[in-house]
Short mmCIF file of C-alpha atoms in Angstrom, two decimals:
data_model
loop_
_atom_site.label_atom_id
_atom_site.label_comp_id
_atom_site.label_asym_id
_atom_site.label_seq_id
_atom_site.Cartn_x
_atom_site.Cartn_y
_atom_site.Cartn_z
CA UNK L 1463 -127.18 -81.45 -105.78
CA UNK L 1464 -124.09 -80.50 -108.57
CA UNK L 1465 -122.90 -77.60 -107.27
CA UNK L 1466 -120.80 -77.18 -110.26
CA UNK L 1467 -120.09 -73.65 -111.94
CA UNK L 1468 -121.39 -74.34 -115.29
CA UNK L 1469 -121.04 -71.12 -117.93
CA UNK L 1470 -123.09 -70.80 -121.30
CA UNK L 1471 -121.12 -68.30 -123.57
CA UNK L 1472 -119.59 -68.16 -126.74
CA UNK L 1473 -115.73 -67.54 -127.67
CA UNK L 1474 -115.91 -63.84 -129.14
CA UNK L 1475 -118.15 -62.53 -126.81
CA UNK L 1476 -116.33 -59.68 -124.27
CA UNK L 1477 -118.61 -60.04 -121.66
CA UNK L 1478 -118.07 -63.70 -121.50
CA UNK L 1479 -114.41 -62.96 -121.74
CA UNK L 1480 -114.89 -61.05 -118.85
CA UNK L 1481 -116.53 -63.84 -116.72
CA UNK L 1482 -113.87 -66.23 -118.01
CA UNK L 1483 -111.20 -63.73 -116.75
CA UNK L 1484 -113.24 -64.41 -113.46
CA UNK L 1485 -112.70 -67.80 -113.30
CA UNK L 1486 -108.84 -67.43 -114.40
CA UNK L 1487 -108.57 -64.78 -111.16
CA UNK L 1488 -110.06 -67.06 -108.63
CA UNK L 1489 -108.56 -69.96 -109.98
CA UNK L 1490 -112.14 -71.53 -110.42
CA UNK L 1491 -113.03 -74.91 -112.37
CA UNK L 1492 -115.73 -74.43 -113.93
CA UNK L 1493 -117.89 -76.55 -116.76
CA UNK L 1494 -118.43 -74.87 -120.42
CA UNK L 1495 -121.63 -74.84 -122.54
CA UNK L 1496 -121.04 -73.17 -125.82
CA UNK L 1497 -124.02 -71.06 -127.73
CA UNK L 1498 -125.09 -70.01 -130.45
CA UNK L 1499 -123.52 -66.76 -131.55
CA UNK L 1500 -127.90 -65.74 -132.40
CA UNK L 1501 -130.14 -67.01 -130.89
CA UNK L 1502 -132.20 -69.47 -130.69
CA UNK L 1503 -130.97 -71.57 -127.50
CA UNK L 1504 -133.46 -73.58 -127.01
CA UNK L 1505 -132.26 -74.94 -123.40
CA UNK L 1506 -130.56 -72.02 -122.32
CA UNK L 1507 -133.76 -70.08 -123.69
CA UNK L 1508 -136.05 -72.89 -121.20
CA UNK L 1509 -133.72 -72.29 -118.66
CA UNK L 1510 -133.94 -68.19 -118.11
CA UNK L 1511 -137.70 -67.55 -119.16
CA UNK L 1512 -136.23 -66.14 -122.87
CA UNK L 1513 -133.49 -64.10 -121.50
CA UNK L 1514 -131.76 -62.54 -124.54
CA UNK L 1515 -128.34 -61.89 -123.54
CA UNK L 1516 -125.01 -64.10 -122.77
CA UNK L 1517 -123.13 -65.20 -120.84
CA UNK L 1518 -125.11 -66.79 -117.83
CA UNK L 1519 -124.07 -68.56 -115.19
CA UNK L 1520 -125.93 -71.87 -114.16
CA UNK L 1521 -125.89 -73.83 -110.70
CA UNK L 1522 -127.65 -76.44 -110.15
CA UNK L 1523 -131.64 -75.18 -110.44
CA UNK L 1524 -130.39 -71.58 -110.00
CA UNK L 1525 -129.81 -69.12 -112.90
CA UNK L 1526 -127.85 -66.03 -113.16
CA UNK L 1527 -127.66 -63.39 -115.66
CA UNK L 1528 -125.97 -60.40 -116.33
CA UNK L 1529 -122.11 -60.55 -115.32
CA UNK L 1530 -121.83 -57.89 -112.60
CA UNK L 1531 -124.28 -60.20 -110.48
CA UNK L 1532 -122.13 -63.20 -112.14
CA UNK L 1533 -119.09 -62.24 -110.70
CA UNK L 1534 -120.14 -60.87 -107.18
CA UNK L 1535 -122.03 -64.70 -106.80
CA UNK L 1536 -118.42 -66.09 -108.04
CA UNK L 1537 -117.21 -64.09 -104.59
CA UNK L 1538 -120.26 -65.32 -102.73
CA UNK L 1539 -120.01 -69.16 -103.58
CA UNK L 1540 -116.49 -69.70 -103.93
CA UNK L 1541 -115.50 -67.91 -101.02
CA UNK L 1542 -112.28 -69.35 -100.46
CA UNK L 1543 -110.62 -68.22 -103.84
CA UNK L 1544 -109.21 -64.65 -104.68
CA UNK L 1545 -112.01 -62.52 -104.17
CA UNK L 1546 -112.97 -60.07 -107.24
CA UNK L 1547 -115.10 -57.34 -105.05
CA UNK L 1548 -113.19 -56.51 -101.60
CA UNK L 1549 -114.57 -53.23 -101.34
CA UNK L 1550 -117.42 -50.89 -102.33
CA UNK L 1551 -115.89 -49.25 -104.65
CA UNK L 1552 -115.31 -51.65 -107.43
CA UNK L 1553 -118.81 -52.60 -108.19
CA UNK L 1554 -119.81 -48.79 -109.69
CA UNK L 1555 -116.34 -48.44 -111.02
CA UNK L 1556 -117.09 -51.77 -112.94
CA UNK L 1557 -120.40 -50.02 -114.11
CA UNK L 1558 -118.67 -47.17 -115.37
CA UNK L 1559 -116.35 -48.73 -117.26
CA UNK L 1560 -118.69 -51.10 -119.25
CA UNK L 1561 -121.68 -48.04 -119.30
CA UNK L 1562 -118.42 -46.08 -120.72
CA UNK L 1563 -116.79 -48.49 -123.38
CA UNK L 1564 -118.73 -50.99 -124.90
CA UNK L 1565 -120.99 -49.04 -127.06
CA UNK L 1566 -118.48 -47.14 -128.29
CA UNK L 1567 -116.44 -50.05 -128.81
CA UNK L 1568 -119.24 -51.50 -130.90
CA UNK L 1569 -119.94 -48.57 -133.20
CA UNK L 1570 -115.76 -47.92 -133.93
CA UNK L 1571 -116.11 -51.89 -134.92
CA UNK L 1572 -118.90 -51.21 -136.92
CA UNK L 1573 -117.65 -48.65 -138.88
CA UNK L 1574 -114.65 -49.79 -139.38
CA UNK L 1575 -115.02 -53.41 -140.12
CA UNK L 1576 -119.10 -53.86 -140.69
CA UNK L 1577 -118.74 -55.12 -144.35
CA UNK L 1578 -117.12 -58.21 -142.31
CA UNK L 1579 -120.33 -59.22 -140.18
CA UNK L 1580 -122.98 -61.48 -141.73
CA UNK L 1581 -126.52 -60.16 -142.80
CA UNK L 1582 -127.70 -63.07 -140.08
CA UNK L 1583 -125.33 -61.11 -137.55
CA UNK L 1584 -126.29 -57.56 -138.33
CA UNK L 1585 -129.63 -58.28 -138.49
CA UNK L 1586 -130.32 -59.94 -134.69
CA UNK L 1587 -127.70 -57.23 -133.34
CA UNK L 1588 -129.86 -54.77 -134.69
CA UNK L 1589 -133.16 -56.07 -133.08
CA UNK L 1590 -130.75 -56.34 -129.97
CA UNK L 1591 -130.22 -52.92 -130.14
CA UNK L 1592 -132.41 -50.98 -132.08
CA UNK L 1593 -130.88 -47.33 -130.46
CA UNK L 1594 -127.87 -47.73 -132.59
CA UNK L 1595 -127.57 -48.46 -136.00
CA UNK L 1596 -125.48 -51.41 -137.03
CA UNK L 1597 -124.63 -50.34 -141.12
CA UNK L 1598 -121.24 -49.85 -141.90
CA UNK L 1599 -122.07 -46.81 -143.51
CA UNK L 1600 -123.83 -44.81 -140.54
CA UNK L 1601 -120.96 -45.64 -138.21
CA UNK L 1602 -118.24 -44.93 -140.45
CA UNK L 1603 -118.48 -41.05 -140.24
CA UNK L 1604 -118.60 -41.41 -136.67
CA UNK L 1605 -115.14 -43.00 -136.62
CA UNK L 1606 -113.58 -40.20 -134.97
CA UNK L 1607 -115.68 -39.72 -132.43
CA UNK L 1608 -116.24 -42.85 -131.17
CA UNK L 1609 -112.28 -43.25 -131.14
CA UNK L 1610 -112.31 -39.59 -129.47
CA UNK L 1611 -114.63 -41.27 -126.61
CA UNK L 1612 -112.52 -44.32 -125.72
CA UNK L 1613 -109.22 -42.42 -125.54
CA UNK L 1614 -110.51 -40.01 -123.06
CA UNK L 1615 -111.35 -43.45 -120.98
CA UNK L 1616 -108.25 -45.03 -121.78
CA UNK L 1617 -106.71 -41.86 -120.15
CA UNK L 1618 -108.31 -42.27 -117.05
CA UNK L 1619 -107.14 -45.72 -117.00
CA UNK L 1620 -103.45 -45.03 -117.47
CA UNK L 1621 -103.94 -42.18 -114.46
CA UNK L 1622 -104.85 -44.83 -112.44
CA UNK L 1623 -101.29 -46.74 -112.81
CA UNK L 1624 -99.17 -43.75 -112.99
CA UNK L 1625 -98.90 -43.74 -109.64
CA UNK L 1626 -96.89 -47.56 -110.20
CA UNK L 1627 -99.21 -49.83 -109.19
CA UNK L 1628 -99.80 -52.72 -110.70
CA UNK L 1629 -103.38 -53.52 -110.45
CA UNK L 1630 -105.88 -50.38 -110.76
CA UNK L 1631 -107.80 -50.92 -107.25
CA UNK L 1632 -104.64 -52.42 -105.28
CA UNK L 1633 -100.91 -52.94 -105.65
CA UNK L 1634 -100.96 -56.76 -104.71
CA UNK L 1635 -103.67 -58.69 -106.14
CA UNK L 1636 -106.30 -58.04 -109.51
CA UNK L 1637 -110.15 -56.62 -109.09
CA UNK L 1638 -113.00 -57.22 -110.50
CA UNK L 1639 -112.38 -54.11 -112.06
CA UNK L 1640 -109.31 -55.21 -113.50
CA UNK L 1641 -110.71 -57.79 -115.79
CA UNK L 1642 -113.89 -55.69 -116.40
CA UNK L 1643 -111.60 -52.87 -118.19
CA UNK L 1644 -109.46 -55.64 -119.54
CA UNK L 1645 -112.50 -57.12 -121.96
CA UNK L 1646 -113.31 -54.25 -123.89
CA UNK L 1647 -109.32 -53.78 -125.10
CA UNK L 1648 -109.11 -57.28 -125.18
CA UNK L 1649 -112.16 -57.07 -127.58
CA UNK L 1650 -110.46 -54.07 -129.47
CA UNK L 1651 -107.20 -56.21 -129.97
CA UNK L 1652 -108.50 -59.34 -131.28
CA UNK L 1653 -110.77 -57.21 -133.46
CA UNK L 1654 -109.53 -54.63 -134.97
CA UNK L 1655 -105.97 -54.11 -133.23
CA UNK L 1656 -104.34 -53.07 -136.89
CA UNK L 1657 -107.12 -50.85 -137.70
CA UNK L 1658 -107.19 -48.92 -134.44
CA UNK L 1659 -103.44 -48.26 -133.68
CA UNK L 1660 -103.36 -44.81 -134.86
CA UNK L 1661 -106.89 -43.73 -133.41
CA UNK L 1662 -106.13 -45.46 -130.40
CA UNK L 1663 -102.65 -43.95 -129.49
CA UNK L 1664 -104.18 -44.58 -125.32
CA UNK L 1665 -103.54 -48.16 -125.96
CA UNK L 1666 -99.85 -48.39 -126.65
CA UNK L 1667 -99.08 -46.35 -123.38
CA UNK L 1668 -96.73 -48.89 -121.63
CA UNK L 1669 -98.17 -48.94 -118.30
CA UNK L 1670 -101.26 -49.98 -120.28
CA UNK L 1671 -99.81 -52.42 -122.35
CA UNK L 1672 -97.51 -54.15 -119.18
CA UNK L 1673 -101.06 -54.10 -117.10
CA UNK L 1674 -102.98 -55.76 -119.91
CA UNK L 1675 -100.23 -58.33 -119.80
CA UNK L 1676 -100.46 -58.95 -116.10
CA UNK L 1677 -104.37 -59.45 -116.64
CA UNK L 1678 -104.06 -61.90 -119.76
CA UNK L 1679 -101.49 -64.37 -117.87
CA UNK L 1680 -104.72 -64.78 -115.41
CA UNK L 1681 -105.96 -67.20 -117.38
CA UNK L 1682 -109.35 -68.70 -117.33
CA UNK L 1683 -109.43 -71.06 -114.62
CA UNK L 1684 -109.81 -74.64 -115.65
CA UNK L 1685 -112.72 -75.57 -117.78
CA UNK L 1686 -114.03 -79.09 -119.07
CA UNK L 1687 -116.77 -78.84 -122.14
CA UNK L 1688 -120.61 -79.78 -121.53
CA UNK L 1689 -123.69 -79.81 -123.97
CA UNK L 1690 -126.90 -77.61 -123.00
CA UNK L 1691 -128.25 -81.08 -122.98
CA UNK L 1692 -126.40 -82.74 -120.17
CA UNK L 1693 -126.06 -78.78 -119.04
CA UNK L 1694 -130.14 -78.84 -118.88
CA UNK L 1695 -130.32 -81.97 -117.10
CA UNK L 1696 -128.49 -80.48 -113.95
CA UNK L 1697 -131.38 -78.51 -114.09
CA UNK L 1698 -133.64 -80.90 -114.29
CA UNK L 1699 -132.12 -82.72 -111.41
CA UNK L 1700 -131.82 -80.32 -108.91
CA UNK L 1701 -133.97 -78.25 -106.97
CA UNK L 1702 -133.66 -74.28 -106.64
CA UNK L 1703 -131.63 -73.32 -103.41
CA UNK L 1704 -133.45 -70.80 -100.92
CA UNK L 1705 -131.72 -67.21 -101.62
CA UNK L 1706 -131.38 -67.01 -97.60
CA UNK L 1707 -128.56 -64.79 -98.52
CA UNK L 1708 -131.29 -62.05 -99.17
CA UNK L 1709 -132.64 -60.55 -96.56
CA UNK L 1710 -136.06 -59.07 -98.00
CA UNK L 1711 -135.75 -55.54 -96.58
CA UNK L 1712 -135.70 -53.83 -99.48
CA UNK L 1713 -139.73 -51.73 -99.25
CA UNK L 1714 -141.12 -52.02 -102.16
CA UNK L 1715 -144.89 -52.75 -103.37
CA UNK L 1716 -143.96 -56.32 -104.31
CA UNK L 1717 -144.18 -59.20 -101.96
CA UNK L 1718 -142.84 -63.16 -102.19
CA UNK L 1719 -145.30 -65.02 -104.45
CA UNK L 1720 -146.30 -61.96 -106.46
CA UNK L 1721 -145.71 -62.40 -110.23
CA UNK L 1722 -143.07 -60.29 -111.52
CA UNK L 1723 -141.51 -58.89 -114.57
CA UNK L 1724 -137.72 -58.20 -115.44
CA UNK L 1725 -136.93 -56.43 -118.19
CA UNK L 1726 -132.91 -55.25 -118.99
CA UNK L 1727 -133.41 -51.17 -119.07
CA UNK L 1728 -130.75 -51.01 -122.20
CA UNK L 1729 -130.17 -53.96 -124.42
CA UNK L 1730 -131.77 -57.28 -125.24
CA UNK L 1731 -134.91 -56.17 -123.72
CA UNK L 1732 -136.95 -59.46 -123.82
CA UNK L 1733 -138.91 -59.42 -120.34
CA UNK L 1734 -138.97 -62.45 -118.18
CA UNK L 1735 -141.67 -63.32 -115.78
CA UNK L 1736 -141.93 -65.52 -112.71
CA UNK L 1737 -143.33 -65.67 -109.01
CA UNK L 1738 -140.55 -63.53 -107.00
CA UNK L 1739 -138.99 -65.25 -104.37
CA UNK L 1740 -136.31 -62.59 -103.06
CA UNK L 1741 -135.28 -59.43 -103.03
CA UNK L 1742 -133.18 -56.71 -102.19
CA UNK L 1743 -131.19 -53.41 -103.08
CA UNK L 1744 -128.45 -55.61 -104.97
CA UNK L 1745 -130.43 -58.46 -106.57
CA UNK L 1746 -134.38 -60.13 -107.44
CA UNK L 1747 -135.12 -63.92 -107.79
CA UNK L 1748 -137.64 -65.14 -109.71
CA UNK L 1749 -139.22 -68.78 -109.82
CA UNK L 1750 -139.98 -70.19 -113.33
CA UNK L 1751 -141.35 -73.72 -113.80
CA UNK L 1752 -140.62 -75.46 -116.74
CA UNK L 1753 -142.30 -78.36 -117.89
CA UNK L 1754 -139.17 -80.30 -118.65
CA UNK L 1755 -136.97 -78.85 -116.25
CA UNK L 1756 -139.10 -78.45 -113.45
CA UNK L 1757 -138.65 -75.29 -110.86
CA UNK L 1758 -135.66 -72.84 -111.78
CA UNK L 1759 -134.48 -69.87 -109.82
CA UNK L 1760 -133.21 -67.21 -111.92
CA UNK L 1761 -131.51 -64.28 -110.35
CA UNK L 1762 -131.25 -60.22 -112.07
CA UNK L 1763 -129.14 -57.82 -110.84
CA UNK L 1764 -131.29 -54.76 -109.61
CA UNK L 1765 -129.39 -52.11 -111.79
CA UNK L 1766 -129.81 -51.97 -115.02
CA UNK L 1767 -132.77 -54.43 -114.96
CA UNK L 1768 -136.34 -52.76 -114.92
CA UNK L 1769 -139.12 -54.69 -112.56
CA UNK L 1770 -142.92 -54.48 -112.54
CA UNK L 1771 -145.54 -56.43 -111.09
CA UNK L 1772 -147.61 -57.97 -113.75
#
């Protein structure tokens, strides 16, 4: 069975920058299926049940989704690489950051550059997120604030390397945390880096800018292209492994074989349903059978990720 890390994302995405980062800090190879910026995705979309969001992680007949339980199964399969979580800590620290930043992130963009996104763009985005508005024209008055939000982040963030470390979590080698704070500015700088150097003054501090650096020579481990065809056929190939991982002492009303629903609790929300298989306080697998690619595990974080029995 390929046990081959194979990645569906797209270039501009930050969260798939983030998972790429991933792969750069554990010195992973790693295959690379490219989507659709808007959906649809048809394989991918066979693969996860209709799973809205990107990136996810494939291996073999098991699917993952949502990057903070794609990089702490990077740790958990590739073992013998760099590891991105080596302490409790850095799992909620990720959460704030991304809870903290992206939206913010997103509406500054907006309003400052959303005469530059297509209709198509805007319009999926929109029915991805129907809590914020995606017009140019509602965001733009909310320039300042949104600007006012990331500093005060960005602050925190320079605290954190005052002290003259070089790494926010430890002096000698990156985090996952690391390259979780490094996506969003890394989405702010290929996006709008002219736009935002006055209203982001927190991103010129030079401890900032010297870590950033540090992060960006990580790379993105070594990558070979692969259609969602030949991508879907792994699938098709290869049986779901047993989550034995999981120990199943989580109490809750559900039980193995029970048909489940997962539905993200922010963003995206498309719900996907299978028989569950596992589960604990960390993570929930679900068995999906597809009639052309057979039995698929596909694994959800348990935060941010809503589940009811059906």
């Amino acid at each position: 069975m390929s046990k081959e890390l194979i990645l569906y994302h797209y270039p501009q995405s930050p969260f798939a920058e983030k998972v790429r980062m991933a792969m750069g800090l554990k010195k992973l190879n790693w295959r690379s299926v490219i989507v659709d910026r808007i959906p649809p995705r048809p394989h991918l979309n066979a693969l996860t049940g209709g799973y809205r969001r990107v990136p996810v992680l494939q291996v073999g007949a098991d699917v993952y989704c949502d990057t903070h339980l794609i990089l702490k199964t990077l740790d958990r399969l590739r073992p013998d690489s760099p590891a991105l979580f080596s302490n409790r800590i850095t799992q909620p620290m990720c959460w704030w950051w991304d809870k903290a930043m992206f939206v913010p992130m997103i509406k500054l963009r907006l309003g400052l550059l959303g005469d530059k996104f297509s209709k198509e763009w805007l319009e999926d985005r929109q029915k991805f997120d129907p809590h914020i508005s995606f017009t140019k024209e509602d965001n733009e008055k909310d320039i300042p604030l949104n600007a006012q939000r990331i500093n005060a982040h960005l602050v925190w963030l320079t605290d954190m390397l005052d002290d003259g470390r070089e790494f926010l979590l430890r002096d000698s080698s990156p985090s996952a945390l690391d390259i979780t704070a490094y996506h969003i500015i890394w989405a702010i700088k290929n996006n709008m880096e002219n736009e935002t150097k006055d209203l982001l003054p927190g991103l010129s501090q030079p401890k900032l800018v010297s870590w950033f650096e540090r992060i960006a020579a990580l790379g993105h481990g070594t990558n070979k292209e692969m259609t969602s065809e030949d991508a879907f056929d792994v699938a098709k190939q290869a049986e779901p492994t047993e989550p034995t991982y999981i120990e199943n002492k989580t109490k809750t009303e559900w039980h193995a074989g029970q048909r489940i629903r997962v539905t993200p609790d922010d963003t995206g929300r498309v719900p996907v349903e299978g028989i569950l298989v596992a589960a604990d306080d960390y993570e929930i697998v679900l068995r999906l059978t597809d009639e052309k690619a057979g039995n698929i595990n596909v694994h959800f974080p348990r935060a941010g990720f809503d589940v009811i029995p059906v």
